[in-house]
Amino acid sequence: SSYIGGVEKNLIKLASNRNNQNDLKYYLFSFGKPGDLSKIIKETTSNYYNFYSIFPIVNIFFVIKKLIFNKFDYLYICGFRYSIYFRLLKILIPDVKIVIAQRWNPDSNNLIDIILRISEKYLSKITFAYITNSLAAKNTLKRISNNKHIYTIYNGIEVKKETDIAEKEYDICVLA
């Protein structure tokens, strides 16, 4: 999308040319129509691929080809549909650890939340880790999956010590 929010800004910083080290490189793949966000990303990193097709399967095989060819260790996925697709095709990329960005709490009775809860009950077995943006989302994932690697980063602010909100006692590190 062309929207530039907190997550998008942090992903741009993460993949920027200044942040890439010799032994650690980040690559960004986008499947949306190019917009303001893709222009900014292209200015900050050379490791950006924008690929848009109206057929999701074409997008998926483009990334799988890159994952295999470049021997990536991790695939961090933002987006429910693509998280399903890539995990169903995990057999093609067995050495790649899949990390899912869970950006909302799927604890309501609407259809997408129900589908997510059912799918994560089974797909969490082939998911390396989850990163949520709220404690509520983390607790929901803990309830529906057996995955032990569920972490929370509050939209760019990591809370080091979780306490009761009423206590108002936090050690906070701002990701800049």
PDB file of C-alpha atoms in Angstrom:
ATOM      1  CA  SER A   1       0.000   0.000   0.000  1.00  0.00           C
ATOM      2  CA  SER A   2       1.054   3.604  -0.235  1.00  0.00           C
ATOM      3  CA  TYR A   3       0.280   4.269   3.453  1.00  0.00           C
ATOM      4  CA  ILE A   4       3.389   4.971   5.526  1.00  0.00           C
ATOM      5  CA  GLY A   5       2.717   4.096   9.148  1.00  0.00           C
ATOM      6  CA  GLY A   6       4.887   3.051  12.086  1.00  0.00           C
ATOM      7  CA  VAL A   7       5.518  -0.492  10.868  1.00  0.00           C
ATOM      8  CA  GLU A   8       6.401   0.696   7.374  1.00  0.00           C
ATOM      9  CA  LYS A   9       8.841   3.276   8.755  1.00  0.00           C
ATOM     10  CA  ASN A  10      10.534   0.643  10.930  1.00  0.00           C
ATOM     11  CA  LEU A  11      10.819  -1.804   8.023  1.00  0.00           C
ATOM     12  CA  ILE A  12      12.406   0.928   5.894  1.00  0.00           C
ATOM     13  CA  LYS A  13      14.951   1.642   8.665  1.00  0.00           C
ATOM     14  CA  LEU A  14      15.639  -2.051   9.071  1.00  0.00           C
ATOM     15  CA  ALA A  15      16.345  -2.610   5.377  1.00  0.00           C
ATOM     16  CA  SER A  16      18.178   0.669   4.785  1.00  0.00           C
ATOM     17  CA  ASN A  17      21.655   0.571   3.248  1.00  0.00           C
ATOM     18  CA  ARG A  18      23.044   2.054   6.488  1.00  0.00           C
ATOM     19  CA  ASN A  19      21.652  -0.816   8.566  1.00  0.00           C
ATOM     20  CA  ASN A  20      22.824  -3.722   6.395  1.00  0.00           C
ATOM     21  CA  GLN A  21      25.984  -5.326   7.763  1.00  0.00           C
ATOM     22  CA  ASN A  22      28.387  -7.648   5.949  1.00  0.00           C
ATOM     23  CA  ASP A  23      26.961 -10.774   7.570  1.00  0.00           C
ATOM     24  CA  LEU A  24      23.360  -9.582   7.951  1.00  0.00           C
ATOM     25  CA  LYS A  25      21.268  -8.253   5.074  1.00  0.00           C
ATOM     26  CA  TYR A  26      17.614  -7.366   4.887  1.00  0.00           C
ATOM     27  CA  TYR A  27      15.516  -7.471   1.730  1.00  0.00           C
ATOM     28  CA  LEU A  28      12.036  -6.036   1.262  1.00  0.00           C
ATOM     29  CA  PHE A  29       9.509  -7.488  -1.154  1.00  0.00           C
ATOM     30  CA  SER A  30       6.287  -5.687  -1.945  1.00  0.00           C
ATOM     31  CA  PHE A  31       3.356  -6.939  -3.968  1.00  0.00           C
ATOM     32  CA  GLY A  32       1.348  -3.729  -4.086  1.00  0.00           C
ATOM     33  CA  LYS A  33       1.101  -1.197  -6.848  1.00  0.00           C
ATOM     34  CA  PRO A  34       4.035   1.233  -6.560  1.00  0.00           C
ATOM     35  CA  GLY A  35       3.230   4.368  -4.580  1.00  0.00           C
ATOM     36  CA  ASP A  36       4.838   6.819  -2.151  1.00  0.00           C
ATOM     37  CA  LEU A  37       6.041   3.992   0.068  1.00  0.00           C
ATOM     38  CA  SER A  38       7.933   2.241  -2.744  1.00  0.00           C
ATOM     39  CA  LYS A  39       9.582   5.516  -3.759  1.00  0.00           C
ATOM     40  CA  ILE A  40      10.904   6.045  -0.223  1.00  0.00           C
ATOM     41  CA  ILE A  41      12.086   2.442   0.057  1.00  0.00           C
ATOM     42  CA  LYS A  42      13.944   2.660  -3.279  1.00  0.00           C
ATOM     43  CA  GLU A  43      15.763   5.762  -2.006  1.00  0.00           C
ATOM     44  CA  THR A  44      16.948   4.042   1.193  1.00  0.00           C
ATOM     45  CA  THR A  45      17.857   0.510   0.108  1.00  0.00           C
ATOM     46  CA  SER A  46      19.099  -1.381  -2.902  1.00  0.00           C
ATOM     47  CA  ASN A  47      17.558  -4.570  -1.503  1.00  0.00           C
ATOM     48  CA  TYR A  48      13.981  -3.804  -2.507  1.00  0.00           C
ATOM     49  CA  TYR A  49      11.855  -5.728  -4.969  1.00  0.00           C
ATOM     50  CA  ASN A  50       8.439  -4.495  -6.000  1.00  0.00           C
ATOM     51  CA  PHE A  51       6.551  -7.093  -7.920  1.00  0.00           C
ATOM     52  CA  TYR A  52       2.902  -6.681  -8.758  1.00  0.00           C
ATOM     53  CA  SER A  53       0.686  -9.215 -10.437  1.00  0.00           C
ATOM     54  CA  ILE A  54      -3.061  -9.612 -10.196  1.00  0.00           C
ATOM     55  CA  PHE A  55      -2.377 -13.335  -9.729  1.00  0.00           C
ATOM     56  CA  PRO A  56      -1.009 -13.980  -6.209  1.00  0.00           C
ATOM     57  CA  ILE A  57       0.572 -17.275  -7.275  1.00  0.00           C
ATOM     58  CA  VAL A  58       2.937 -15.364  -9.601  1.00  0.00           C
ATOM     59  CA  ASN A  59       4.025 -13.165  -6.662  1.00  0.00           C
ATOM     60  CA  ILE A  60       4.553 -16.201  -4.457  1.00  0.00           C
ATOM     61  CA  PHE A  61       6.730 -18.073  -6.927  1.00  0.00           C
ATOM     62  CA  PHE A  62       8.765 -14.923  -7.583  1.00  0.00           C
ATOM     63  CA  VAL A  63       9.638 -14.754  -3.870  1.00  0.00           C
ATOM     64  CA  ILE A  64      10.209 -18.509  -3.534  1.00  0.00           C
ATOM     65  CA  LYS A  65      12.676 -18.326  -6.432  1.00  0.00           C
ATOM     66  CA  LYS A  66      14.521 -15.464  -4.664  1.00  0.00           C
ATOM     67  CA  LEU A  67      14.463 -17.331  -1.325  1.00  0.00           C
ATOM     68  CA  ILE A  68      16.000 -20.435  -2.861  1.00  0.00           C
ATOM     69  CA  PHE A  69      18.511 -18.605  -5.058  1.00  0.00           C
ATOM     70  CA  ASN A  70      19.714 -16.226  -2.305  1.00  0.00           C
ATOM     71  CA  LYS A  71      19.600 -18.858   0.483  1.00  0.00           C
ATOM     72  CA  PHE A  72      17.668 -16.680   2.927  1.00  0.00           C
ATOM     73  CA  ASP A  73      17.513 -17.777   6.564  1.00  0.00           C
ATOM     74  CA  TYR A  74      14.279 -16.011   7.542  1.00  0.00           C
ATOM     75  CA  LEU A  75      11.110 -14.837   5.856  1.00  0.00           C
ATOM     76  CA  TYR A  76       9.240 -12.169   7.835  1.00  0.00           C
ATOM     77  CA  ILE A  77       5.687 -11.904   6.496  1.00  0.00           C
ATOM     78  CA  CYS A  78       3.295  -8.992   6.997  1.00  0.00           C
ATOM     79  CA  GLY A  79      -0.114  -9.946   5.663  1.00  0.00           C
ATOM     80  CA  PHE A  80      -2.504 -12.756   6.466  1.00  0.00           C
ATOM     81  CA  ARG A  81      -3.090 -14.106   2.939  1.00  0.00           C
ATOM     82  CA  TYR A  82       0.607 -14.337   2.082  1.00  0.00           C
ATOM     83  CA  SER A  83       1.392 -15.888   5.460  1.00  0.00           C
ATOM     84  CA  ILE A  84      -1.027 -18.687   4.579  1.00  0.00           C
ATOM     85  CA  TYR A  85       0.346 -19.136   1.050  1.00  0.00           C
ATOM     86  CA  PHE A  86       4.000 -19.329   2.075  1.00  0.00           C
ATOM     87  CA  ARG A  87       3.425 -21.708   4.935  1.00  0.00           C
ATOM     88  CA  LEU A  88       1.398 -24.017   2.704  1.00  0.00           C
ATOM     89  CA  LEU A  89       4.358 -24.008   0.290  1.00  0.00           C
ATOM     90  CA  LYS A  90       6.959 -24.442   3.058  1.00  0.00           C
ATOM     91  CA  ILE A  91       8.013 -27.747   1.509  1.00  0.00           C
ATOM     92  CA  LEU A  92       9.642 -25.726  -1.293  1.00  0.00           C
ATOM     93  CA  ILE A  93      11.688 -23.682   1.198  1.00  0.00           C
ATOM     94  CA  PRO A  94      12.393 -26.124   4.063  1.00  0.00           C
ATOM     95  CA  ASP A  95      15.459 -24.275   5.418  1.00  0.00           C
ATOM     96  CA  VAL A  96      13.763 -20.877   5.612  1.00  0.00           C
ATOM     97  CA  LYS A  97      12.340 -19.959   9.034  1.00  0.00           C
ATOM     98  CA  ILE A  98       9.015 -18.175   8.717  1.00  0.00           C
ATOM     99  CA  VAL A  99       8.220 -15.326  11.117  1.00  0.00           C
ATOM    100  CA  ILE A 100       4.711 -13.870  11.042  1.00  0.00           C
ATOM    101  CA  ALA A 101       3.839 -10.248  11.849  1.00  0.00           C
ATOM    102  CA  GLN A 102       0.495 -10.396  13.645  1.00  0.00           C
ATOM    103  CA  ARG A 103      -0.727  -6.802  13.499  1.00  0.00           C
ATOM    104  CA  TRP A 104      -4.146  -7.134  15.122  1.00  0.00           C
ATOM    105  CA  ASN A 105      -5.810  -9.168  17.851  1.00  0.00           C
ATOM    106  CA  PRO A 106      -7.851 -11.910  16.112  1.00  0.00           C
ATOM    107  CA  ASP A 107     -10.214 -12.413  19.030  1.00  0.00           C
ATOM    108  CA  SER A 108     -13.564 -11.288  17.627  1.00  0.00           C
ATOM    109  CA  ASN A 109     -16.348 -13.241  15.956  1.00  0.00           C
ATOM    110  CA  ASN A 110     -15.863 -11.712  12.512  1.00  0.00           C
ATOM    111  CA  LEU A 111     -15.040 -14.133   9.696  1.00  0.00           C
ATOM    112  CA  ILE A 112     -11.379 -13.156   9.163  1.00  0.00           C
ATOM    113  CA  ASP A 113     -10.605 -13.606  12.873  1.00  0.00           C
ATOM    114  CA  ILE A 114     -12.286 -17.010  12.941  1.00  0.00           C
ATOM    115  CA  ILE A 115     -10.371 -18.135   9.825  1.00  0.00           C
ATOM    116  CA  LEU A 116      -7.100 -16.871  11.306  1.00  0.00           C
ATOM    117  CA  ARG A 117      -7.653 -18.696  14.598  1.00  0.00           C
ATOM    118  CA  ILE A 118      -8.464 -21.961  12.812  1.00  0.00           C
ATOM    119  CA  SER A 119      -5.520 -21.669  10.410  1.00  0.00           C
ATOM    120  CA  GLU A 120      -3.013 -20.772  13.150  1.00  0.00           C
ATOM    121  CA  LYS A 121      -4.079 -23.769  15.194  1.00  0.00           C
ATOM    122  CA  TYR A 122      -2.526 -25.920  12.447  1.00  0.00           C
ATOM    123  CA  LEU A 123      -0.021 -23.667  10.676  1.00  0.00           C
ATOM    124  CA  SER A 124       1.674 -22.566  13.888  1.00  0.00           C
ATOM    125  CA  LYS A 125       3.504 -25.914  13.808  1.00  0.00           C
ATOM    126  CA  ILE A 126       5.497 -24.776  10.750  1.00  0.00           C
ATOM    127  CA  THR A 127       5.879 -21.183  11.912  1.00  0.00           C
ATOM    128  CA  PHE A 128       9.208 -20.317  13.504  1.00  0.00           C
ATOM    129  CA  ALA A 129       7.937 -17.278  15.433  1.00  0.00           C
ATOM    130  CA  TYR A 130       5.317 -14.559  15.696  1.00  0.00           C
ATOM    131  CA  ILE A 131       5.786 -10.863  16.381  1.00  0.00           C
ATOM    132  CA  THR A 132       2.649  -9.120  17.595  1.00  0.00           C
ATOM    133  CA  ASN A 133       2.023  -5.443  18.237  1.00  0.00           C
ATOM    134  CA  SER A 134      -0.045  -5.945  21.383  1.00  0.00           C
ATOM    135  CA  LEU A 135      -0.154  -8.117  24.460  1.00  0.00           C
ATOM    136  CA  ALA A 136      -3.772  -9.003  23.631  1.00  0.00           C
ATOM    137  CA  ALA A 137      -2.735 -10.427  20.224  1.00  0.00           C
ATOM    138  CA  LYS A 138       0.116 -12.326  21.887  1.00  0.00           C
ATOM    139  CA  ASN A 139      -2.264 -13.857  24.423  1.00  0.00           C
ATOM    140  CA  THR A 140      -4.726 -14.868  21.693  1.00  0.00           C
ATOM    141  CA  LEU A 141      -1.954 -16.581  19.705  1.00  0.00           C
ATOM    142  CA  LYS A 142      -0.707 -18.333  22.848  1.00  0.00           C
ATOM    143  CA  ARG A 143      -4.227 -19.630  23.444  1.00  0.00           C
ATOM    144  CA  ILE A 144      -4.732 -21.017  19.910  1.00  0.00           C
ATOM    145  CA  SER A 145      -1.240 -22.277  19.019  1.00  0.00           C
ATOM    146  CA  ASN A 146       1.487 -24.379  20.543  1.00  0.00           C
ATOM    147  CA  ASN A 147       4.218 -22.068  19.276  1.00  0.00           C
ATOM    148  CA  LYS A 148       6.548 -20.957  22.076  1.00  0.00           C
ATOM    149  CA  HIS A 149       8.124 -18.121  20.067  1.00  0.00           C
ATOM    150  CA  ILE A 150       5.572 -15.314  20.339  1.00  0.00           C
ATOM    151  CA  TYR A 151       7.018 -11.849  20.950  1.00  0.00           C
ATOM    152  CA  THR A 152       5.499  -8.394  21.274  1.00  0.00           C
ATOM    153  CA  ILE A 153       6.916  -5.177  19.872  1.00  0.00           C
ATOM    154  CA  TYR A 154       4.583  -2.243  20.406  1.00  0.00           C
ATOM    155  CA  ASN A 155       4.720  -0.510  17.002  1.00  0.00           C
ATOM    156  CA  GLY A 156       8.379   0.356  17.308  1.00  0.00           C
ATOM    157  CA  ILE A 157       8.580   0.418  21.097  1.00  0.00           C
ATOM    158  CA  GLU A 158       9.708  -2.729  22.855  1.00  0.00           C
ATOM    159  CA  VAL A 159       8.584  -3.152  26.437  1.00  0.00           C
ATOM    160  CA  LYS A 160      11.335  -5.024  28.269  1.00  0.00           C
ATOM    161  CA  LYS A 161       9.393  -5.774  31.424  1.00  0.00           C
ATOM    162  CA  GLU A 162       5.684  -6.507  31.231  1.00  0.00           C
ATOM    163  CA  THR A 163       3.761  -5.508  34.326  1.00  0.00           C
ATOM    164  CA  ASP A 164       0.179  -4.736  35.141  1.00  0.00           C
ATOM    165  CA  ILE A 165      -0.829  -1.499  33.428  1.00  0.00           C
ATOM    166  CA  ALA A 166      -2.134  -0.168  36.734  1.00  0.00           C
ATOM    167  CA  GLU A 167       1.386  -0.340  38.168  1.00  0.00           C
ATOM    168  CA  LYS A 168       2.737   1.887  35.360  1.00  0.00           C
ATOM    169  CA  GLU A 169       6.214   0.390  35.680  1.00  0.00           C
ATOM    170  CA  TYR A 170       7.914  -0.073  32.311  1.00  0.00           C
ATOM    171  CA  ASP A 171      11.431  -0.362  30.937  1.00  0.00           C
ATOM    172  CA  ILE A 172      11.088   0.873  27.363  1.00  0.00           C
ATOM    173  CA  CYS A 173      13.505   0.784  24.471  1.00  0.00           C
ATOM    174  CA  VAL A 174      12.532   2.865  21.421  1.00  0.00           C
ATOM    175  CA  LEU A 175      13.581   1.368  18.114  1.00  0.00           C
ATOM    176  CA  ALA A 176      14.945   4.280  16.107  1.00  0.00           C
TER     177      ALA A 176
END
